[in-house]
Coordinates of C-alpha atoms in Angstrom, one line a residue:
M1 CA 114.0 92.1 79.8
T2 CA 115.9 94.7 78.6
E3 CA 118.4 96.3 81.7
P4 CA 121.5 96.6 81.8
A5 CA 124.2 94.0 83.1
W6 CA 124.9 95.8 86.2
I7 CA 121.0 96.0 87.5
P8 CA 120.9 92.4 89.4
H9 CA 123.7 93.6 91.7
A10 CA 121.5 96.6 92.4
I11 CA 120.9 97.9 95.9
W12 CA 119.4 101.4 96.0
W13 CA 119.8 103.5 98.7
Q14 CA 117.5 106.5 98.6
V15 CA 117.5 109.7 99.5
Y16 CA 115.2 112.9 99.2
P17 CA 117.8 115.4 98.5
L18 CA 116.1 118.9 99.5
G19 CA 115.0 117.7 102.7
F20 CA 118.0 115.4 103.5
V21 CA 120.1 118.6 103.6
G22 CA 117.2 120.7 105.2
A23 CA 116.6 123.2 102.2
F24 CA 113.2 122.3 102.0
P25 CA 110.8 123.3 104.0
A26 CA 113.1 125.9 105.2
D27 CA 112.1 129.2 106.7
H28 CA 115.4 130.6 104.7
P29 CA 116.0 128.6 102.2
P30 CA 119.6 128.4 101.8
S31 CA 121.8 129.4 98.6
A32 CA 124.5 127.8 96.2
D33 CA 127.2 129.3 98.3
E34 CA 126.2 127.0 101.0
H35 CA 127.1 123.7 98.6
R36 CA 124.3 121.3 100.7
L37 CA 124.4 118.7 98.1
R38 CA 127.8 118.1 99.4
R39 CA 126.1 117.0 102.9
I40 CA 124.9 113.8 101.2
T41 CA 128.6 112.8 100.6
D42 CA 129.2 112.6 104.1
W43 CA 126.7 109.6 104.1
L44 CA 128.0 107.5 101.5
D45 CA 130.1 105.6 103.4
H46 CA 127.0 104.8 105.5
A47 CA 125.4 103.5 102.6
V48 CA 128.3 101.7 101.4
Q49 CA 128.5 99.8 104.8
L50 CA 124.8 99.8 104.5
G51 CA 125.4 97.2 101.3
A52 CA 124.0 99.5 99.2
S53 CA 125.3 99.4 95.3
G54 CA 124.0 102.8 94.0
I55 CA 122.3 106.2 95.4
A56 CA 118.5 106.7 94.3
L57 CA 118.0 110.9 94.3
G58 CA 115.2 112.4 94.7
P59 CA 115.1 115.7 92.6
I60 CA 118.1 118.2 92.2
F61 CA 117.0 120.8 89.3
A62 CA 116.4 123.9 90.0
S63 CA 112.6 124.1 91.7
R64 CA 110.7 127.0 93.7
T65 CA 108.8 124.4 96.9
H66 CA 109.5 120.9 97.0
G67 CA 111.6 119.7 93.8
Y68 CA 108.8 118.3 91.3
D69 CA 108.2 121.6 90.0
T70 CA 111.1 121.7 87.9
T71 CA 111.6 125.3 86.2
D72 CA 115.3 124.6 85.0
H73 CA 115.9 120.6 83.5
F74 CA 119.7 121.7 83.1
S75 CA 120.6 123.7 86.4
I76 CA 121.3 122.2 89.9
D77 CA 118.6 123.8 92.5
P78 CA 120.8 126.8 94.3
R79 CA 119.5 125.9 97.4
L80 CA 121.6 122.5 96.8
G81 CA 124.7 124.4 95.4
D82 CA 125.6 124.1 91.8
D83 CA 127.4 121.4 88.8
D84 CA 130.5 121.4 90.5
D85 CA 128.5 120.3 93.4
F86 CA 127.0 117.8 91.4
D87 CA 130.4 116.5 89.4
H88 CA 131.8 116.2 93.4
L89 CA 128.9 113.7 95.4
V90 CA 129.8 111.4 91.6
V91 CA 133.4 111.4 91.7
E92 CA 132.8 110.4 95.5
A93 CA 130.4 107.9 95.2
R94 CA 132.4 106.8 91.9
S95 CA 135.2 106.3 94.2
R96 CA 133.1 103.9 96.4
G97 CA 131.8 102.2 93.4
L98 CA 128.1 103.7 94.3
R99 CA 126.2 104.1 91.2
I100 CA 123.6 107.5 90.6
L101 CA 119.9 107.3 89.7
L102 CA 118.2 110.5 89.5
D103 CA 115.2 111.9 89.7
G104 CA 113.7 113.5 86.4
V105 CA 109.8 115.2 86.4
F106 CA 108.5 115.3 82.1
N107 CA 104.8 115.2 83.3
H108 CA 105.0 118.8 84.6
V109 CA 106.9 121.9 85.1
G110 CA 106.5 124.1 87.5
T111 CA 105.3 127.9 87.0
D112 CA 108.9 129.2 86.8
F113 CA 109.9 126.8 83.7
A114 CA 110.8 130.0 81.0
R115 CA 108.7 128.3 78.1
Y116 CA 105.6 128.8 80.6
R117 CA 106.6 132.3 81.6
D118 CA 107.3 133.1 78.1
G119 CA 104.1 131.9 77.1
D120 CA 105.5 129.4 74.9
A121 CA 101.8 127.8 74.7
A122 CA 102.2 124.6 72.3
W123 CA 104.7 123.5 75.0
F124 CA 101.3 122.5 77.3
Q125 CA 98.3 120.3 77.2
K126 CA 95.4 122.8 77.0
R127 CA 92.1 122.1 79.4
G128 CA 89.6 124.8 78.3
N129 CA 90.6 128.2 78.0
G130 CA 93.3 127.2 80.2
F131 CA 96.2 124.8 80.8
A132 CA 96.0 121.2 82.2
T133 CA 97.5 120.7 85.9
F134 CA 99.0 117.8 87.1
E135 CA 96.2 116.3 89.7
G136 CA 94.7 119.7 90.1
H137 CA 98.0 121.0 91.2
G138 CA 98.1 124.9 89.6
E139 CA 101.3 125.4 90.2
L140 CA 102.5 122.2 87.9
I141 CA 101.8 122.7 84.4
T142 CA 101.4 119.6 82.5
L143 CA 103.4 119.6 79.2
N144 CA 102.5 118.9 75.9
H145 CA 103.9 115.4 75.2
A146 CA 102.6 114.9 71.5
N147 CA 105.0 118.3 70.6
P148 CA 108.4 117.3 69.0
E149 CA 109.8 119.1 70.8
V150 CA 109.1 118.2 74.3
V151 CA 110.0 114.8 73.0
S152 CA 113.9 116.1 71.9
Y153 CA 114.1 118.1 75.2
T154 CA 113.7 115.6 77.5
A155 CA 115.6 113.1 75.6
D156 CA 118.4 116.1 75.9
V157 CA 118.2 116.9 79.9
M158 CA 118.5 113.0 80.4
A159 CA 121.5 112.7 77.9
H160 CA 123.3 115.5 79.9
W161 CA 123.4 114.3 82.7
L162 CA 124.2 110.8 81.9
R163 CA 127.0 112.3 80.4
R164 CA 127.6 114.4 84.0
G165 CA 128.0 110.8 85.4
A166 CA 124.3 109.7 86.0
D167 CA 123.7 105.8 85.5
G168 CA 119.8 106.1 85.1
W169 CA 116.7 107.7 85.5
R170 CA 113.8 107.5 87.6
L171 CA 110.7 108.7 85.4
D172 CA 108.3 110.8 88.2
A173 CA 105.0 110.3 87.3
A174 CA 104.9 108.0 84.6
Y175 CA 101.9 107.3 85.0
A176 CA 100.3 110.3 84.2
V177 CA 102.6 110.7 80.8
P178 CA 101.7 108.7 77.4
D179 CA 103.5 105.5 76.9
R180 CA 104.1 106.4 73.5
F181 CA 106.2 109.4 74.4
W182 CA 108.0 107.9 76.8
A183 CA 108.8 105.0 73.3
Q184 CA 109.9 108.2 71.5
V185 CA 112.5 109.5 74.0
L186 CA 114.1 106.7 75.5
P187 CA 115.2 104.5 72.3
S188 CA 117.5 108.0 71.5
V189 CA 119.0 108.2 75.0
R190 CA 120.1 103.9 75.0
R191 CA 121.3 105.0 71.3
E192 CA 124.0 106.6 73.5
F193 CA 124.0 105.2 77.0
P194 CA 123.2 101.4 76.3
D195 CA 123.7 101.3 80.2
A196 CA 121.6 103.4 81.3
W197 CA 118.5 102.3 83.2
F198 CA 114.9 103.7 83.1
V199 CA 112.7 103.2 85.8
G200 CA 109.0 104.2 85.3
E201 CA 106.8 105.5 88.8
V202 CA 103.9 103.4 87.7
I203 CA 101.4 103.0 90.8
H204 CA 98.0 101.2 89.2
G205 CA 97.3 99.6 85.9
D206 CA 99.2 96.6 84.6
Y207 CA 102.8 97.0 84.9
T208 CA 103.9 94.8 82.3
A209 CA 102.0 96.4 79.1
T210 CA 103.2 99.5 80.7
V211 CA 106.6 98.6 80.4
G212 CA 106.2 97.0 76.8
A213 CA 104.6 100.2 75.7
A214 CA 106.9 102.7 77.4
T215 CA 110.1 101.0 76.3
F216 CA 111.2 101.4 80.4
D217 CA 113.0 98.8 82.2
S218 CA 111.6 98.7 85.3
V219 CA 108.4 100.2 87.2
T220 CA 107.5 100.9 90.5
Q221 CA 106.2 97.7 92.6
Y222 CA 102.9 99.8 94.3
E223 CA 100.9 96.4 94.3
L224 CA 103.7 94.1 96.6
W225 CA 105.0 97.2 98.9
K226 CA 100.7 97.4 99.5
A227 CA 100.3 93.9 100.3
I228 CA 103.3 93.8 102.8
W229 CA 102.3 95.6 104.9
S230 CA 98.3 95.5 105.2
S231 CA 99.2 91.9 105.2
L232 CA 100.8 92.3 108.0
N233 CA 98.4 94.3 109.5
D234 CA 95.8 92.6 109.1
G235 CA 96.8 89.1 109.4
N236 CA 95.8 88.2 105.9
F237 CA 99.3 86.5 104.1
H238 CA 96.2 85.4 101.3
E239 CA 97.0 89.0 100.7
L240 CA 100.4 88.5 99.9
D241 CA 100.5 85.5 97.8
W242 CA 98.0 87.0 95.6
A243 CA 100.7 89.4 95.0
L244 CA 103.5 87.3 94.9
K245 CA 101.6 85.3 92.4
R246 CA 101.1 88.5 90.3
H247 CA 104.7 89.5 91.1
N248 CA 106.2 86.0 89.5
D249 CA 104.1 87.4 86.1
F250 CA 105.7 90.3 86.2
L251 CA 109.2 88.9 86.4
G252 CA 108.8 86.8 83.9
T253 CA 108.8 90.3 81.3
F254 CA 110.3 92.8 83.6
V255 CA 112.2 93.2 87.1
P256 CA 110.5 95.8 89.5
L257 CA 111.6 98.3 91.4
T258 CA 111.0 97.4 95.6
F259 CA 110.3 98.7 98.5
V260 CA 108.8 99.2 101.7
G261 CA 109.3 102.7 102.2
N262 CA 109.6 106.0 99.6
H263 CA 109.3 109.4 100.6
D264 CA 106.1 109.0 99.3
V265 CA 104.7 106.8 101.6
T266 CA 104.2 106.8 105.3
R267 CA 107.5 105.4 106.6
I268 CA 107.1 101.3 106.9
A269 CA 107.7 101.5 111.6
S270 CA 104.5 103.8 111.5
Q271 CA 102.7 102.0 108.9
L272 CA 102.9 98.6 111.1
Q273 CA 100.9 98.2 113.9
N274 CA 103.4 95.8 115.6
A275 CA 106.7 96.6 115.4
A276 CA 107.6 93.4 115.8
H277 CA 106.8 92.7 111.6
L278 CA 109.6 95.3 110.5
E279 CA 111.4 92.4 110.6
H280 CA 108.7 90.0 108.0
A281 CA 108.6 93.3 106.0
L282 CA 112.5 93.4 105.4
V283 CA 112.6 90.0 104.6
L284 CA 110.3 89.7 102.4
L285 CA 111.7 92.7 100.6
L286 CA 115.4 91.3 100.2
T287 CA 114.0 87.4 99.7
V288 CA 112.0 88.0 96.5
G289 CA 113.1 88.8 93.1
G290 CA 113.5 92.3 92.3
T291 CA 115.7 95.5 92.6
P292 CA 115.5 96.7 96.3
S293 CA 115.7 100.1 97.7
I294 CA 115.7 101.3 101.1
Y295 CA 114.2 104.7 101.5
A296 CA 117.1 106.6 104.0
G297 CA 116.4 106.4 107.6
D298 CA 113.8 103.4 107.4
E299 CA 117.2 101.1 108.3
S300 CA 116.9 102.8 111.6
A301 CA 113.6 102.5 111.7
Y302 CA 112.5 106.3 111.6
R303 CA 108.7 107.5 111.5
G304 CA 106.9 109.5 110.0
V305 CA 102.9 109.7 108.7
K306 CA 102.1 110.9 105.4
E307 CA 99.1 113.3 105.6
E308 CA 96.7 114.2 102.7
R309 CA 97.9 118.5 102.9
R310 CA 99.8 120.4 101.9
G311 CA 103.0 120.1 103.9
G312 CA 102.1 116.7 104.3
D313 CA 104.7 115.0 103.0
D314 CA 107.2 117.0 105.5
A315 CA 107.5 114.3 108.2
V316 CA 108.7 111.5 106.1
R317 CA 111.3 113.8 104.0
P318 CA 113.1 115.0 107.1
E319 CA 117.0 116.6 107.2
F320 CA 119.9 114.1 108.7
T321 CA 122.1 115.5 111.0
T322 CA 124.2 112.9 112.3
A323 CA 124.6 109.5 111.8
P324 CA 122.6 106.4 113.0
D325 CA 123.2 104.7 116.0
D326 CA 124.1 100.9 115.7
S327 CA 120.6 99.0 116.2
D328 CA 119.6 95.6 116.1
V329 CA 117.3 97.1 113.0
L330 CA 120.7 98.6 111.2
R331 CA 122.6 95.6 111.6
L332 CA 119.4 93.4 110.3
H333 CA 119.4 95.2 107.2
R334 CA 122.9 94.9 106.7
Y335 CA 122.6 91.1 107.0
L336 CA 119.9 90.5 104.5
I337 CA 121.2 92.8 102.2
G338 CA 124.2 90.8 102.5
L339 CA 122.6 88.1 102.0
R340 CA 121.3 88.8 99.2
R341 CA 124.5 90.4 97.6
R342 CA 125.8 86.8 98.1
H343 CA 122.8 85.3 96.2
P344 CA 122.2 87.6 93.5
W345 CA 120.5 85.1 91.7
L346 CA 117.1 86.3 94.1
H347 CA 117.1 89.5 91.5
T348 CA 114.8 87.1 89.4
A349 CA 113.8 84.7 91.7
T350 CA 109.8 83.8 91.6
T351 CA 108.2 82.8 94.7
S352 CA 105.9 79.1 95.4
P353 CA 103.6 79.3 99.0
L354 CA 104.5 75.7 100.9
L355 CA 102.2 76.8 104.1
L356 CA 100.0 79.4 103.8
T357 CA 97.4 80.1 106.5
N358 CA 96.3 84.1 108.4
T359 CA 98.8 84.2 110.1
Q360 CA 101.7 81.7 108.4
Y361 CA 103.7 82.3 105.1
V362 CA 106.2 79.5 104.0
Y363 CA 107.4 79.9 100.7
R364 CA 109.8 78.6 98.6
T365 CA 112.1 81.5 96.6
A366 CA 114.4 80.0 93.5
A367 CA 115.8 80.7 90.6
G368 CA 117.3 77.9 88.5
P369 CA 118.7 75.6 90.7
E370 CA 119.5 78.2 93.9
S371 CA 116.9 78.3 96.6
L372 CA 115.8 79.3 99.8
I373 CA 113.1 78.7 102.2
V374 CA 111.7 81.3 103.9
A375 CA 109.1 81.2 106.8
L376 CA 107.2 84.2 108.5
N377 CA 104.7 83.4 111.5
I378 CA 103.0 86.5 112.7
G379 CA 100.8 85.1 114.8
D380 CA 100.4 84.0 119.0
A381 CA 101.3 80.5 118.7
P382 CA 105.3 78.7 117.7
L383 CA 104.9 77.5 114.4
S384 CA 106.4 74.0 114.1
L385 CA 107.7 72.7 110.4
S386 CA 109.0 69.2 109.1
L387 CA 111.1 70.3 106.1
P388 CA 110.6 66.7 104.6
D389 CA 106.4 68.1 105.2
L390 CA 108.1 71.1 102.3
G391 CA 109.8 69.0 100.3
V392 CA 113.2 69.2 101.7
S393 CA 115.2 66.3 103.4
S394 CA 117.2 68.2 105.6
G395 CA 118.3 72.2 105.8
R396 CA 120.4 74.9 107.7
V397 CA 118.8 77.9 109.6
I398 CA 121.0 80.9 108.1
A399 CA 119.0 83.5 109.5
G400 CA 116.3 83.9 111.7
S401 CA 115.0 85.1 115.4
G402 CA 114.6 83.6 118.4
A403 CA 117.4 81.4 118.3
P404 CA 121.5 81.1 116.4
P405 CA 121.7 79.3 113.1
Q406 CA 121.2 75.8 113.1
D407 CA 123.2 72.9 110.7
D408 CA 121.7 69.9 109.1
L409 CA 117.9 70.2 110.9
S410 CA 114.7 68.5 109.5
Q411 CA 112.7 69.9 111.8
T412 CA 112.2 73.1 113.2
E413 CA 110.4 76.1 114.3
V414 CA 109.3 79.3 114.4
P415 CA 108.4 81.8 117.1
P416 CA 105.5 83.4 117.8
H417 CA 106.3 87.3 115.6
G418 CA 109.1 85.1 114.4
W419 CA 110.8 84.5 111.0
L420 CA 113.7 82.2 110.0
I421 CA 115.3 81.6 106.4
I422 CA 116.4 78.0 105.9
Q423 CA 119.1 77.4 103.0
P424 CA 117.9 73.9 101.6
H425 CA 120.3 70.9 101.5

C-alpha cells in the first residue's frame, strides 16, 4: 500500500460547495465579494463534533455551472470567493485538526477554458470533425491525455493547491482517463508532496488493476455502496456477502474510499425502502475496512432523489442554512464514528461471515488480533445468537438497537430490524 501514514485515521465529511453555500443553482449567481466559501467554516465545528478528521470538498475552481466544467484550475470559482477565502478555510480547518481534500476535474474542461477558446486543438481529443466530449455533454470537452503539456499542466495544478494547504485530491471521472496519464502525473507530484493522498473516482471494473496501473492510493468503492443499499432493500444479504469478499481482496492491495452517500447518488435515507435500515447501512460503513466518507446531510437523514435529467442532481446538493437538530441519526453517526476512531485497526479490517441468511448476517471484522462481531437482522423475527456457536466463548455488547450494552454474555438476541456490535472476550 502506498497511502500516507495519516490516512488510517481519516474520516471525511464530504461537502459539495456550490450547492452547500447556495451558489448553484441560483437565479442570481453570487459574486466573489460575497465570500461564500467562508460559510463552510461555520460548519467546521460540526464536522469535528461528528468525529470527522477532514473535509472532502467538491469542485471549488472557476466554472460556469456545476463546477465540473472547469474553466480555470488555478482560480477559485468567483461564485464562492477568491484565494483569500480558500486560505481562510485552510487556516480554520487546520486550527481544528481537519485536513482538506480537493476535487480535480482533469478528464474534461468547460468550453470557456482558455486553451479551448484559443483553438489550441492539440490539448483536446479529436472525434470526427470536432472534439470528444464527456459522456455526450457538449459543454464538457475531453482533454488530450497523450499531450505532454496536459500532463505537466495537471501536475502543476495539483502541486499549486497542495502548496496552498490541501492534503490530497479526488480525481473526478478517473475511470474515463487512461491509467498511463495518472501514472505520468502522480509520481512528479508525490516527489514534492509524499504525504498527499490521491483517490480516483472509479465506478466499475478491476479496482485493483486500476490502482496499480494509475498509481492511485485508493478508488471509490461503488461496488460496496450498491451492495449495502440493495441487499437491505431486497432482503438479500448474499449480495452483501459477495461484495464483502471482493472488498477483502481489495484490502490486500489498497484501502478503498467507502461511503453510503455522495453528491452523485440518491441520498441513502431516500434510497432505503425501510427507514429503520439506515442504521444498518451506517453500521456496515463504519465496521468494515476502508476510508469512510460521510456526505454532508446524511448524518441528519437528509432526503433527496437523483434524477437522470438536466438539474437532476440538485435535490441531493442542497443549500445548508441552519445547524442540524440533535437526532437519533446524528447521535448514532457520532457514536459509530467515535467507535471507529477508538479502533483505528478497522481501517484495514477484513470480514468473515459467521451466519448468513437472506435477512440475517453476522460477521467478524478483524485485523491482526483485534476483532468485533457485528450482527444485522432485517427480518421480522428476533435473531437468537449463541456466541460459542460463533466461535467465541463470551463477549460484551458495545452498541446496538433495542437494548442497553451488556457485559460477559454468551447468549443474546438481535431484535427484528435491529443490530448489535459485540466485543469478544
